[in-house]
Structures are given as C-alpha cells and as structure tokens.
GROMACS .gro file of C-alpha atoms in nm:
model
  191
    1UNK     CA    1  -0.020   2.192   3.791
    2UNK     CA    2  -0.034   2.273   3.412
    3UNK     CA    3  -0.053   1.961   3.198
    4UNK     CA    4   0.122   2.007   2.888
    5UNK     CA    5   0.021   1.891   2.517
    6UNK     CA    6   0.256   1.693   2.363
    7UNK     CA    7   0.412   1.874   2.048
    8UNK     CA    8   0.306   1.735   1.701
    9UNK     CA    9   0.555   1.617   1.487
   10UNK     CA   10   0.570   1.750   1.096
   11UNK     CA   11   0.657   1.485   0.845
   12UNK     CA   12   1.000   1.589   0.824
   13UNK     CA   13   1.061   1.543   1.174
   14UNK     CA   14   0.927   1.245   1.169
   15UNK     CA   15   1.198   1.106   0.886
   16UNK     CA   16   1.454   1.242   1.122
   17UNK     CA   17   1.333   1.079   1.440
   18UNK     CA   18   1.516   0.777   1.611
   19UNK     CA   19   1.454   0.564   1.893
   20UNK     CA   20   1.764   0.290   1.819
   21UNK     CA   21   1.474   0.029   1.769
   22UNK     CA   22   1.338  -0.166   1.457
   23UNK     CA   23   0.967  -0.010   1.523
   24UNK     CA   24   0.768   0.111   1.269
   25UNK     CA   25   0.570   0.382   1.314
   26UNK     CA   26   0.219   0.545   1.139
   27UNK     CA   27   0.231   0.933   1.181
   28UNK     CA   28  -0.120   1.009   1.281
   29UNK     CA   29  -0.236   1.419   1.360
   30UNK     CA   30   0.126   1.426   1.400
   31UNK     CA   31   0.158   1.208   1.697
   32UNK     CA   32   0.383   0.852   1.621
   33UNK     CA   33   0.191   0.518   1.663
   34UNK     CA   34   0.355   0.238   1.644
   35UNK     CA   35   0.260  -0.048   1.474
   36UNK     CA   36   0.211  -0.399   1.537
   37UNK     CA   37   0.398  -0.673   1.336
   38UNK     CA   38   0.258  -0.828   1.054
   39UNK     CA   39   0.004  -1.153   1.109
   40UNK     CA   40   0.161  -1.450   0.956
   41UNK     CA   41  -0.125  -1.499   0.665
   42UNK     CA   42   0.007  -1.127   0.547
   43UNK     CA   43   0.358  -1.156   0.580
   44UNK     CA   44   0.326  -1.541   0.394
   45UNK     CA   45   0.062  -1.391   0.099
   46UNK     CA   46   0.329  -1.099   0.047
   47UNK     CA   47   0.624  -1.276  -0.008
   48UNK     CA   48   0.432  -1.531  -0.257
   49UNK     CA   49   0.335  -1.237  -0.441
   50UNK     CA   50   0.702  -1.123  -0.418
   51UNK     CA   51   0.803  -1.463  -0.544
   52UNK     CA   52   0.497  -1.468  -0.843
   53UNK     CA   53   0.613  -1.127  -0.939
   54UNK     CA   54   0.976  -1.237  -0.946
   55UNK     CA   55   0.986  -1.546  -1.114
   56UNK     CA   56   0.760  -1.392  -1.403
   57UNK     CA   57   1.023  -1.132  -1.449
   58UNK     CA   58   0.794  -0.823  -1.426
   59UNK     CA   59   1.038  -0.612  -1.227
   60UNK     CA   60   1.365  -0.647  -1.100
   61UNK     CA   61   1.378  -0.819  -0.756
   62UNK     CA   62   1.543  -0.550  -0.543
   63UNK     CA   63   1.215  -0.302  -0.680
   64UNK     CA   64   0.970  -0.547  -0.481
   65UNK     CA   65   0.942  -0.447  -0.154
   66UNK     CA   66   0.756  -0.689   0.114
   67UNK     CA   67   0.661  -0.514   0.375
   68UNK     CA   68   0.951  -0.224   0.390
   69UNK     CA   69   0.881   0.048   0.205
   70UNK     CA   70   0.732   0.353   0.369
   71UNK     CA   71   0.482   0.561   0.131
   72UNK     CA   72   0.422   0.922   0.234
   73UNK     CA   73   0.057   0.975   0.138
   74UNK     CA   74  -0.180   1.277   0.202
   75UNK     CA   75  -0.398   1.320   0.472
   76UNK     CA   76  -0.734   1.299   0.354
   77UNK     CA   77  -0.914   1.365   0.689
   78UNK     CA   78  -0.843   1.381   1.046
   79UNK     CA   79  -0.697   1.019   1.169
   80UNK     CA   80  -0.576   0.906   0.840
   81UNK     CA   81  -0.184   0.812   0.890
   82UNK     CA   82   0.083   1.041   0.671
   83UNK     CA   83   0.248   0.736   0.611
   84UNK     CA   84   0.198   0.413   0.498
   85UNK     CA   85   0.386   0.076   0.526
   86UNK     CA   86   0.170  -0.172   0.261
   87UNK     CA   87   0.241  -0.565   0.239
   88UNK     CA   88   0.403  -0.494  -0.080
   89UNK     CA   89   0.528  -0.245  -0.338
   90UNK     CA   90   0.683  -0.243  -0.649
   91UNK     CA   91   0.883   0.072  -0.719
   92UNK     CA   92   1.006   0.226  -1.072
   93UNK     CA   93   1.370   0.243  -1.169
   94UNK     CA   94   1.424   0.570  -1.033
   95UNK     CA   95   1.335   0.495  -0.696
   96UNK     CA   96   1.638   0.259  -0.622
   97UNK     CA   97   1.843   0.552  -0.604
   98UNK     CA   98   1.637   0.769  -0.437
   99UNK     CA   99   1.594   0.515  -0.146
  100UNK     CA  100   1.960   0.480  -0.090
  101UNK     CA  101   1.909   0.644   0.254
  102UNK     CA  102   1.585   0.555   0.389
  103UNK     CA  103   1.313   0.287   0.230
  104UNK     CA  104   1.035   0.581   0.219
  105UNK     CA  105   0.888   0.718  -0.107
  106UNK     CA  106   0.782   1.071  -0.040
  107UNK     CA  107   0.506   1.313  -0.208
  108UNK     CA  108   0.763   1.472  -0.404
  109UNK     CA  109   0.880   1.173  -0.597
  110UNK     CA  110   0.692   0.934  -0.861
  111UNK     CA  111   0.467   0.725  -0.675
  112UNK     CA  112   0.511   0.329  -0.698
  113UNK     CA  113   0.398   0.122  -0.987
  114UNK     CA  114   0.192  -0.072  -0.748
  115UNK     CA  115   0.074  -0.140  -0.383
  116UNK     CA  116  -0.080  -0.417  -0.267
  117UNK     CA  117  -0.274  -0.429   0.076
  118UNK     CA  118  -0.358  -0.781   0.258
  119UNK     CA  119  -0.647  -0.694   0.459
  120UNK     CA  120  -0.607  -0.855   0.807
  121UNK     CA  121  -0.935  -0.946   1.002
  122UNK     CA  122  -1.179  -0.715   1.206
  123UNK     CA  123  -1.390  -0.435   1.084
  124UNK     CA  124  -1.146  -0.144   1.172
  125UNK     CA  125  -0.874  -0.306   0.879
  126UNK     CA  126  -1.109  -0.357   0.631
  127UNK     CA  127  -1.262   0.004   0.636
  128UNK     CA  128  -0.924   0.112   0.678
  129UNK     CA  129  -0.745  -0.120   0.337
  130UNK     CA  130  -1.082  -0.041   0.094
  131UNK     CA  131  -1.126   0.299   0.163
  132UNK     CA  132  -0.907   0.516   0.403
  133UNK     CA  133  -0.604   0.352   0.194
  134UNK     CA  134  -0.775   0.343  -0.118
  135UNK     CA  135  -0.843   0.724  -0.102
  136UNK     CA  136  -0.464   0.830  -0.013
  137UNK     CA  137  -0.324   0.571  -0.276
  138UNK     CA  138  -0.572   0.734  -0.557
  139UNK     CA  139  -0.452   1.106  -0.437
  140UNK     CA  140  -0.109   0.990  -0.463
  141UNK     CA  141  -0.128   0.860  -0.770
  142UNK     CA  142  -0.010   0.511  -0.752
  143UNK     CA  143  -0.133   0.341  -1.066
  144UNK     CA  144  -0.291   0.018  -0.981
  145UNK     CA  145  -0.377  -0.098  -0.592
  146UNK     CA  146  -0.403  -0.445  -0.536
  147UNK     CA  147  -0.679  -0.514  -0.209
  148UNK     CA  148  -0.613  -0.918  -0.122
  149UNK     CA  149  -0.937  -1.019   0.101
  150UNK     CA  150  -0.815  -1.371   0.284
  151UNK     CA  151  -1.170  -1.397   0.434
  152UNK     CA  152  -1.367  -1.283   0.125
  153UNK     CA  153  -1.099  -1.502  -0.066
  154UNK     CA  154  -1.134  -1.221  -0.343
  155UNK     CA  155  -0.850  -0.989  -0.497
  156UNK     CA  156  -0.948  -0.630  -0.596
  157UNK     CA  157  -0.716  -0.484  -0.877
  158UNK     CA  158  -0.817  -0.092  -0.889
  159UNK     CA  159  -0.626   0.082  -1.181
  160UNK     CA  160  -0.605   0.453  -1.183
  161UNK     CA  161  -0.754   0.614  -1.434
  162UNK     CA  162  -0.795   0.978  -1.504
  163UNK     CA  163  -0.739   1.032  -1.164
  164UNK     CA  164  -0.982   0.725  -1.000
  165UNK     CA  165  -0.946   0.402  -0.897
  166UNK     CA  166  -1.220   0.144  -1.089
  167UNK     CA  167  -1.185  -0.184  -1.028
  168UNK     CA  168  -1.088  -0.426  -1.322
  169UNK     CA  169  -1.056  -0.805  -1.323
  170UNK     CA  170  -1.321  -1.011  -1.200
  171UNK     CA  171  -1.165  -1.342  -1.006
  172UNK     CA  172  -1.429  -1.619  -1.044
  173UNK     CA  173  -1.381  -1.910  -0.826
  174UNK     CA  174  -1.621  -2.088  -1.017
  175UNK     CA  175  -1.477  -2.025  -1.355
  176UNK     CA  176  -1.079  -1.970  -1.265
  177UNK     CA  177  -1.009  -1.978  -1.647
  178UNK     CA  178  -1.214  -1.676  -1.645
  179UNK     CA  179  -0.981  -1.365  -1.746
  180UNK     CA  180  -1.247  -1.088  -1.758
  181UNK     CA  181  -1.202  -0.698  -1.641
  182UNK     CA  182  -1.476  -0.447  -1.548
  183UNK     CA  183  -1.396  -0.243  -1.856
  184UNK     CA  184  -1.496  -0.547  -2.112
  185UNK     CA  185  -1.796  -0.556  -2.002
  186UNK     CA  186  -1.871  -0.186  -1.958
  187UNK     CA  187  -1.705  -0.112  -2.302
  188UNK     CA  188  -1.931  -0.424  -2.495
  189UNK     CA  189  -2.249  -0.230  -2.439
  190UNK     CA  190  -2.118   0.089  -2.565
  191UNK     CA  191  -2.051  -0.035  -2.907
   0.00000   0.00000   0.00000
C-alpha cells in the first residue's frame, strides 16, 4: 500500500475553498487548521475596544471589525499561518468596497490602519501574539499593532516606523494620568 501526501493548498485555493460550515481556518505549510472559538475574556475586551473606538468617533463603525476580518500576511518561516483572524481591525475607506465579497484583506491591497491582538493564556499564544504576529504584521505593513496582555494587565501599542515596529506609550498602573510614549523619552536626551 502507498500512502499518499495530502496536496497543499496555495492561498488562492484556499479563498475558494468551502465546507458549508462557519469554521475558520489558519492556512499553515498549506494545510487548513481550523481554529478554535474565541475565549470569552477576548471576544468581551474586543468588542469594548469596538465600542471605545466607536463612541470616540475615530472610524466609522462598519470599518471596525471584531473578530472577522481575515488578514493575508507573509510567511515568515515554516509554521507561521498565511492568514490571520486578529480580535480586532480597523480598516481604511477603501477596504469597504474591496470586502464586498469576502471579509479578507489580501497582500495586494493597503494593509489595515490597525490590529489589535488579545493574547489568550499559555506560552504557545504569547510567543505566537508578540512575535510570530508581530513579525508578519510589521512585513505587512500595518501601521500600529495593538498587543492587550489580560495576565500582564499591560497594552503594547507598536507603531511602524520606517519599516519597524517600536513600542510607544507606556501604561502606568501606578500613575494612570500618565500619558508618556517611548519616543519622549528617547527624543529628551537627544536634545
């Protein structure tokens, strides 16, 4: 008997597959892997942001995206997803019509104005949200990645800037008046 490999899927075939289910899949060395729902703490800490984000007017409502919209991203190294479903994005103008069809935003158009990743528990996530994610978000372009640590009780803002993530406000629990960024104090010893 001759055991045969399963054929690997190209990202195009992927956007065409259907299996008449809601599942969500990552596309991983081209196999499909589906993926578990979301914990309550994420799915409840997304739509708050969706709400803060709303109320405060700084993009329309139907451009934040909780939890459905698909980002194509590159694959860095071997087991790194080619797509990514983060606990929320807020896409540009342009995007509304481009996602008429399907929720995804692929390499070939502008990437998202932001992402934001709620890192759920265990070792694998967290390695996975600060720097597998982190990686394919800065190589994609998307200008400011928001990393919201419920056990750390910390948010990480990285802004892109000539092509990097650095990381800019500093959340003091001690201080919450405290508005400070990363570049303040790097730039006060420079002048």
């Amino acid at each position: 008997m001759v055991a045969t490999q399963p054929r690997k899927l190209t990202f195009a075939e992927y956007l065409a597959y259907e299996d008449d289910t809601d599942r969500r899949y990552e596309l991983i060395d081209g196999e499909l892997v589906a993926l578990p729902p979301e914990s309550g703490i994420n799915d409840w800490i997304a739509q708050e942001l969706f709400w803060v984000l709303a109320i405060a007017q700084l993009a329309p409502r139907q451009l934040i995206r909780p939890h459905t919209c698909e980002l194509q991203v590159p694959v860095l190294q071997s087991g790194d997803a080619a797509n990514r479903y983060p606990d929320l994005v807020v896409l540009r103008q342009e995007h509304w019509e481009l996602t008429q069809k399907r929720l995804t935003i692929t390499l070939e158009m502008p990437p998202p104005r932001l992402v934001v990743e709620v890192v759920s528990p265990g070792k694998t996530s967290r390695e996975r949200d600060y720097q597998r994610k982190r990686a394919q978000y800065e190589a994609t372009g998307i200008p400011e990645y928001w990393i919201v640590d419920t056990q750390q009780e910390q948010i990480t803002v990285l802004c892109l800037e000539e092509g990097r993530y650095i990381e800019e406000t500093i959340l003091s629990p001690t201080f919450g008046e405290l508005k400070l960024t990363a570049r303040q104090i790097f730039d006060s010893g420079l002048s």
